Amino acid sequence: MVIGIIGLGNIGQMLVKGLSKSRVVSPSDMIVFNRSRDKAAELQRLYPFELAATAQETADKADMLFICTKPLDVLPVLRELTLPARLHLVSVAAGVSLQDLETVHSGPVSKVIPTVTSEELRGVSLFASNRLVNDTQRDSLRLLLDALGTAEEVSEESIETATILTSSAPGLIAGILEAFAQAAVRTSPELGIDTARRMLTETLAGTSLLLKGQELGFNQLIERVATKGGITEEGLAVLGRTLPQAFDDLFAMTSEKHALLKQKVQAQIIDRKGEQ
Ligand SMILES: NC(=O)C1=CN([C@@H]2O[C@H](COP(=O)(O)OP(=O)(O)OC[C@H]3O[C@@H](n4cnc5c(N)ncnc54)[C@H](O)[C@@H]3O)[C@@H](O)[C@H]2O)C=CC1
Ligand SMILES: O=C(O)[C@@H]1CCC=N1
């Protein structure tokens, strides 16, 4: 099976690196197109995929085509192409629905929300497919996404909330850790920011092993750490007072952004109909 990739940004590159590292696809079974050829040629030196001269060449040769541009570039880029009916089109863009993709491709279409952590073959890739994706195509997609961590099929209704938990989360967790480290240094400047970051990074790795490796629940881990009447309890009480509102705000704002993005994609479809 030939995997096509259009767009070599964070996610396009993650796909090349992750799929190659997992060995589920060899670079020689990938065909890649990027607007800037130099960037693609540089990556090609490490991962010897076929470098396409045009996006159309990628679409013609691929069995499964990942479109990895920013959301508002997805439909304009795909409209310029003639997509073979057999092609399984896979968009990774937040805010672009299966129905939107069906306006540019009459064949099988899936939406995947990947995660940058898949470069390390960990993390959850969300996916939803339209009715034209047959069992073989769904199985092939699931195989690729499982190789990148864990594949999870979700309804389009829940994909936006799940996106925050799986795909935005690495960035959000990094943001939380940065604030954690900065507060430590405000409290004890002599510690230094690099030391604080290093301590948190190592602690995150250990925490993740306890949660995932030993299958401890969040509350079980809290009980192990927070000695009754001890210090951690005080910290948890602060989090209990402040974090529920912060996370409600986070979901409210990210939902609003998703809605705005979807409106803009809809406008691209309506404008196009007006032009025809
Ligand atoms: N970064 C992330 O963690 C995640 C991103 N996504 C989605 O992935 C998509 C890409 O995001 P990033 O990789 O972060 O963005 P990015 O800005 O790093 O990459 C976009 C790439 O598309 C290329 N591009 C733009 N127009 C093109 C064209 N006409 N032909 C070929 N290539 C073209 C650009 O050169 C750039 O390399 C977005 O739609 C985003 O919603 C989804 C989940 C996670
Ligand atoms: O922030 C974004 O828009 C993309 C989608 C989810 C993660 N990154």
Coordinates of C-alpha atoms and ligand atoms in Angstrom, one line a residue:
M1 CA 0.0 0.0 0.0
V2 CA 1.3 3.4 -1.0
I3 CA 0.9 6.2 1.6
G4 CA 0.7 9.8 0.2
I5 CA 1.4 12.8 2.3
I6 CA 0.7 16.4 1.3
G7 CA 2.3 19.0 3.6
L8 CA 5.4 18.4 5.7
G9 CA 4.7 20.5 8.7
N10 CA 4.6 19.2 12.3
I11 CA 2.1 16.4 11.5
G12 CA 3.3 15.5 8.0
Q13 CA 6.8 15.1 9.4
M14 CA 5.5 13.2 12.4
L15 CA 3.8 10.7 10.0
V16 CA 7.0 10.1 8.0
K17 CA 9.1 9.6 11.1
G18 CA 6.5 7.7 13.2
L19 CA 5.4 5.3 10.4
S20 CA 9.0 4.7 9.4
K21 CA 10.1 4.1 13.0
S22 CA 7.3 1.7 13.7
R23 CA 8.2 -0.2 10.4
V24 CA 4.5 -0.5 9.6
V25 CA 5.3 1.3 6.3
S26 CA 8.7 1.6 4.7
P27 CA 9.7 5.1 3.5
S28 CA 9.9 3.6 0.0
D29 CA 6.1 3.0 0.2
M30 CA 5.5 6.7 0.9
I31 CA 5.1 9.5 -1.6
V32 CA 5.4 13.0 -0.3
F33 CA 4.7 16.5 -1.6
N34 CA 5.5 19.7 0.2
R35 CA 5.2 23.3 -1.1
S36 CA 8.8 23.9 -0.2
R37 CA 10.8 21.2 -2.0
D38 CA 14.0 21.9 -0.1
K39 CA 12.4 21.0 3.3
A40 CA 11.1 17.7 1.8
A41 CA 14.4 16.9 0.2
E42 CA 16.2 17.4 3.5
L43 CA 13.8 14.9 5.3
Q44 CA 14.1 12.6 2.3
R45 CA 17.8 12.2 3.0
L46 CA 16.9 10.5 6.3
Y47 CA 13.8 8.7 5.2
P48 CA 14.1 7.7 1.5
F49 CA 10.5 8.3 0.4
E50 CA 9.5 9.2 -3.1
L51 CA 9.5 13.0 -3.5
A52 CA 6.6 14.0 -5.7
A53 CA 6.9 16.9 -8.1
T54 CA 3.3 17.9 -7.7
A55 CA 0.4 17.3 -5.3
Q56 CA -1.4 15.6 -8.2
E57 CA 1.4 13.0 -8.5
T58 CA 0.9 12.2 -4.8
A59 CA -2.8 11.7 -5.3
D60 CA -2.3 9.6 -8.4
K61 CA 0.2 7.2 -6.9
A62 CA -1.2 6.9 -3.3
D63 CA -3.8 4.3 -2.0
M64 CA -4.2 6.4 1.1
L65 CA -3.6 10.1 1.0
F66 CA -3.0 12.2 4.1
I67 CA -3.7 15.9 3.6
C68 CA -1.6 17.6 6.3
T69 CA -2.1 21.3 5.6
K70 CA -3.7 23.8 7.9
P71 CA -7.5 23.5 8.1
L72 CA -8.2 26.5 5.8
D73 CA -5.8 25.1 3.1
V74 CA -7.4 21.7 3.0
L75 CA -10.3 22.3 0.7
P76 CA -8.5 24.8 -1.6
V77 CA -5.6 22.4 -2.1
L78 CA -7.8 19.3 -2.7
R79 CA -10.1 21.2 -5.2
E80 CA -7.1 21.7 -7.4
L81 CA -6.6 18.0 -7.7
T82 CA -8.3 15.2 -9.6
L83 CA -8.7 12.5 -6.9
P84 CA -9.1 8.9 -8.2
A85 CA -12.4 7.5 -7.0
R86 CA -10.6 4.5 -5.3
L87 CA -8.4 6.8 -3.2
H88 CA -8.8 6.8 0.6
L89 CA -8.6 10.4 1.5
V90 CA -7.5 11.1 5.1
S91 CA -7.6 14.7 6.5
V92 CA -5.8 15.5 9.8
A93 CA -7.3 19.0 10.0
A94 CA -9.2 20.1 13.1
G95 CA -12.5 21.7 12.2
V96 CA -12.8 20.0 8.7
S97 CA -15.6 17.5 8.9
L98 CA -16.3 14.3 6.8
Q99 CA -19.1 16.2 5.1
D100 CA -16.8 19.0 4.2
L101 CA -14.3 16.5 2.7
E102 CA -17.1 14.9 0.7
T103 CA -17.5 18.1 -1.2
V104 CA -14.1 17.5 -2.8
H105 CA -14.0 13.7 -2.9
S106 CA -16.7 11.3 -3.9
G107 CA -14.7 8.2 -2.7
P108 CA -13.8 7.0 0.8
V109 CA -12.9 9.7 3.3
S110 CA -11.6 9.6 6.9
K111 CA -10.8 12.2 9.4
V112 CA -7.9 11.6 11.7
I113 CA -6.8 13.7 14.7
P114 CA -3.2 12.7 15.3
T115 CA -0.8 13.7 18.0
V116 CA 2.8 14.8 17.9
T117 CA 3.6 12.2 20.6
S118 CA 3.2 9.5 17.8
E119 CA 6.8 10.4 16.8
E120 CA 7.6 8.3 19.8
L121 CA 4.9 5.8 18.9
R122 CA 2.8 6.7 21.9
G123 CA -0.4 8.6 22.2
V124 CA -3.9 8.3 20.8
S125 CA -5.0 9.0 17.2
L126 CA -8.7 9.6 16.8
F127 CA -10.5 8.7 13.6
A128 CA -13.9 8.7 12.0
S129 CA -14.7 7.5 8.5
N130 CA -17.5 7.9 6.0
R131 CA -19.7 5.1 4.8
L132 CA -17.6 4.6 1.6
V133 CA -14.6 3.4 3.6
N134 CA -14.8 -0.3 3.3
D135 CA -13.6 -2.8 6.0
T136 CA -10.2 -3.4 4.4
Q137 CA -9.6 0.4 4.2
R138 CA -10.7 0.9 7.8
D139 CA -8.5 -2.0 8.9
S140 CA -5.5 -0.5 7.0
L141 CA -6.0 2.9 8.6
R142 CA -6.4 1.4 12.1
L143 CA -3.2 -0.6 11.6
L144 CA -1.2 2.5 10.7
L145 CA -2.7 4.5 13.6
D146 CA -2.2 1.6 16.1
A147 CA 1.5 1.5 15.0
L148 CA 1.7 5.2 16.0
G149 CA 0.3 4.5 19.5
T150 CA -3.3 3.7 19.9
A151 CA -6.1 4.2 17.4
E152 CA -9.5 5.2 18.7
E153 CA -12.6 5.4 16.5
V154 CA -14.9 8.2 17.7
S155 CA -18.1 9.8 16.5
E156 CA -17.7 13.2 14.9
E157 CA -19.8 14.6 17.8
S158 CA -17.2 13.7 20.4
I159 CA -14.1 14.3 18.3
E160 CA -13.6 17.9 19.3
T161 CA -13.6 17.3 23.0
A162 CA -11.4 14.2 22.5
T163 CA -9.0 16.3 20.4
I164 CA -8.3 18.4 23.5
L165 CA -7.5 15.2 25.5
T166 CA -5.3 13.5 23.0
S167 CA -3.9 16.0 20.5
S168 CA -3.9 19.4 22.2
A169 CA -2.9 17.7 25.5
P170 CA 0.8 17.4 24.9
G171 CA 1.0 21.1 24.4
L172 CA -1.3 21.8 27.3
I173 CA 0.6 19.5 29.6
A174 CA 3.8 21.3 28.6
G175 CA 2.1 24.6 29.3
I176 CA 1.0 23.4 32.8
L177 CA 4.6 22.1 33.5
E178 CA 6.1 25.4 32.4
A179 CA 3.8 27.3 34.8
F180 CA 4.6 24.8 37.5
A181 CA 8.4 25.3 37.0
Q182 CA 8.1 29.1 36.9
A183 CA 6.1 29.2 40.1
A184 CA 8.8 27.0 41.8
V185 CA 11.5 29.5 40.7
R186 CA 9.4 32.5 41.9
T187 CA 9.3 30.7 45.3
S188 CA 13.0 29.7 45.4
P189 CA 15.0 31.6 42.7
E190 CA 18.2 29.7 43.7
L191 CA 16.7 26.5 42.3
G192 CA 16.9 27.8 38.7
I193 CA 14.5 27.3 35.9
D194 CA 16.5 24.6 34.1
T195 CA 16.7 22.5 37.3
A196 CA 13.0 22.9 37.9
R197 CA 12.1 21.9 34.3
R198 CA 14.4 18.8 34.5
M199 CA 12.9 17.7 37.8
L200 CA 9.4 18.0 36.4
T201 CA 10.3 16.2 33.2
E202 CA 11.7 13.2 35.1
T203 CA 8.8 13.2 37.5
L204 CA 6.3 13.2 34.5
A205 CA 8.1 10.2 33.0
G206 CA 7.8 8.3 36.4
T207 CA 4.2 9.4 36.9
S208 CA 3.3 8.1 33.4
L209 CA 4.9 4.8 34.2
L210 CA 2.9 4.3 37.4
L211 CA -0.3 5.3 35.7
K212 CA 0.2 3.4 32.5
G213 CA 2.6 0.6 33.4
Q214 CA 1.1 -0.3 36.8
E215 CA -2.4 0.8 35.7
L216 CA -2.9 2.9 38.8
G217 CA -6.0 5.1 38.7
F218 CA -5.5 8.8 39.1
N219 CA -7.1 8.7 42.6
Q220 CA -5.0 5.7 43.6
L221 CA -1.8 7.6 42.7
I222 CA -3.0 10.6 44.6
E223 CA -3.7 8.4 47.7
R224 CA -0.1 7.0 47.5
V225 CA 1.5 10.5 47.4
A226 CA -0.7 12.6 49.6
T227 CA 0.1 11.5 53.1
K228 CA -2.9 12.1 55.4
G229 CA -2.4 15.5 57.1
G230 CA 0.7 16.1 55.0
I231 CA 2.0 18.6 52.5
T232 CA 0.6 17.3 49.1
E233 CA -2.9 17.5 50.5
E234 CA -2.5 21.3 50.8
G235 CA -1.4 21.5 47.2
L236 CA -4.3 19.3 46.0
A237 CA -6.8 21.5 47.9
V238 CA -5.5 24.5 45.9
L239 CA -5.9 22.6 42.7
G240 CA -9.4 21.5 43.7
R241 CA -10.4 25.2 44.2
T242 CA -8.9 26.5 41.0
L243 CA -8.6 23.9 38.3
P244 CA -12.2 22.9 37.6
Q245 CA -13.0 26.5 36.5
A246 CA -9.8 26.7 34.6
F247 CA -10.5 23.5 32.7
D248 CA -14.2 24.5 32.1
D249 CA -12.8 27.8 30.6
L250 CA -10.3 25.8 28.5
F251 CA -13.1 23.6 27.0
A252 CA -15.4 26.6 26.5
M253 CA -12.7 28.6 24.6
T254 CA -11.4 25.7 22.5
S255 CA -15.0 24.8 21.6
E256 CA -15.5 28.4 20.5
K257 CA -12.4 28.2 18.3
H258 CA -13.5 24.9 16.8
A259 CA -16.9 26.5 15.9
L260 CA -15.2 29.6 14.4
L261 CA -12.9 27.3 12.3
K262 CA -15.9 25.3 11.1
Q263 CA -17.7 28.5 10.1
K264 CA -14.7 29.5 8.0
V265 CA -14.6 26.2 6.3
Q266 CA -18.3 26.4 5.6
A267 CA -17.8 29.8 4.1
Q268 CA -15.2 28.3 1.7
I269 CA -17.9 25.8 0.6
I270 CA -20.6 28.4 0.2
D271 CA -18.3 30.8 -1.7
R272 CA -17.3 28.0 -4.0
K273 CA -21.0 27.2 -4.7
G274 CA -21.6 30.9 -5.5
E275 CA -18.7 30.9 -8.0
Q276 CA -20.1 27.8 -9.9
Ligands
LIG1 N1 0.3 20.1 15.3 C1 -0.5 19.2 15.9 O1 -0.2 18.7 17.0 C2 -1.8 18.8 15.2 C3 -2.2 19.3 14.0 N2 -3.4 18.8 13.5 C4 -3.8 19.3 12.2 O2 -2.7 19.1 11.3 C5 -2.7 20.1 10.3 C6 -1.3 20.6 10.1 O3 -0.9 21.1 11.3 P1 0.7 21.4 11.6 O4 1.5 20.3 10.9 O5 0.9 21.7 13.0 O6 0.9 22.7 10.7 P2 2.1 23.2 9.9 O7 1.9 24.7 9.7 O8 3.4 22.8 10.7 O9 2.1 22.4 8.6 C7 1.4 22.7 7.5 C8 2.2 22.4 6.3 O10 1.3 22.5 5.1 C9 2.1 22.9 4.0 N3 1.3 23.4 3.0 C10 0.5 24.5 3.0 N4 -0.1 24.6 1.8 C11 0.3 23.6 1.0 C12 0.1 23.2 -0.3 N5 -0.7 23.9 -1.1 N6 0.7 22.1 -0.8 C13 1.5 21.4 0.0 N7 1.8 21.7 1.3 C14 1.2 22.8 1.8 C15 3.0 24.0 4.7 O11 4.2 24.2 3.9 C16 3.3 23.3 6.0 O12 4.5 22.5 5.9 C17 -3.7 21.2 10.7 O13 -4.8 21.1 9.9 C18 -4.0 20.8 12.1 O14 -5.4 21.1 12.4 C19 -4.2 17.9 14.1 C20 -3.8 17.3 15.2 C21 -2.6 17.7 15.9
LIG2 O1 -4.0 23.4 17.9 C1 -4.4 22.9 16.8 O2 -5.2 23.6 16.1 C2 -4.1 21.5 16.4 C3 -5.3 20.6 16.4 C4 -5.1 19.9 17.7 C5 -3.7 20.0 18.1 N1 -3.2 20.9 17.3

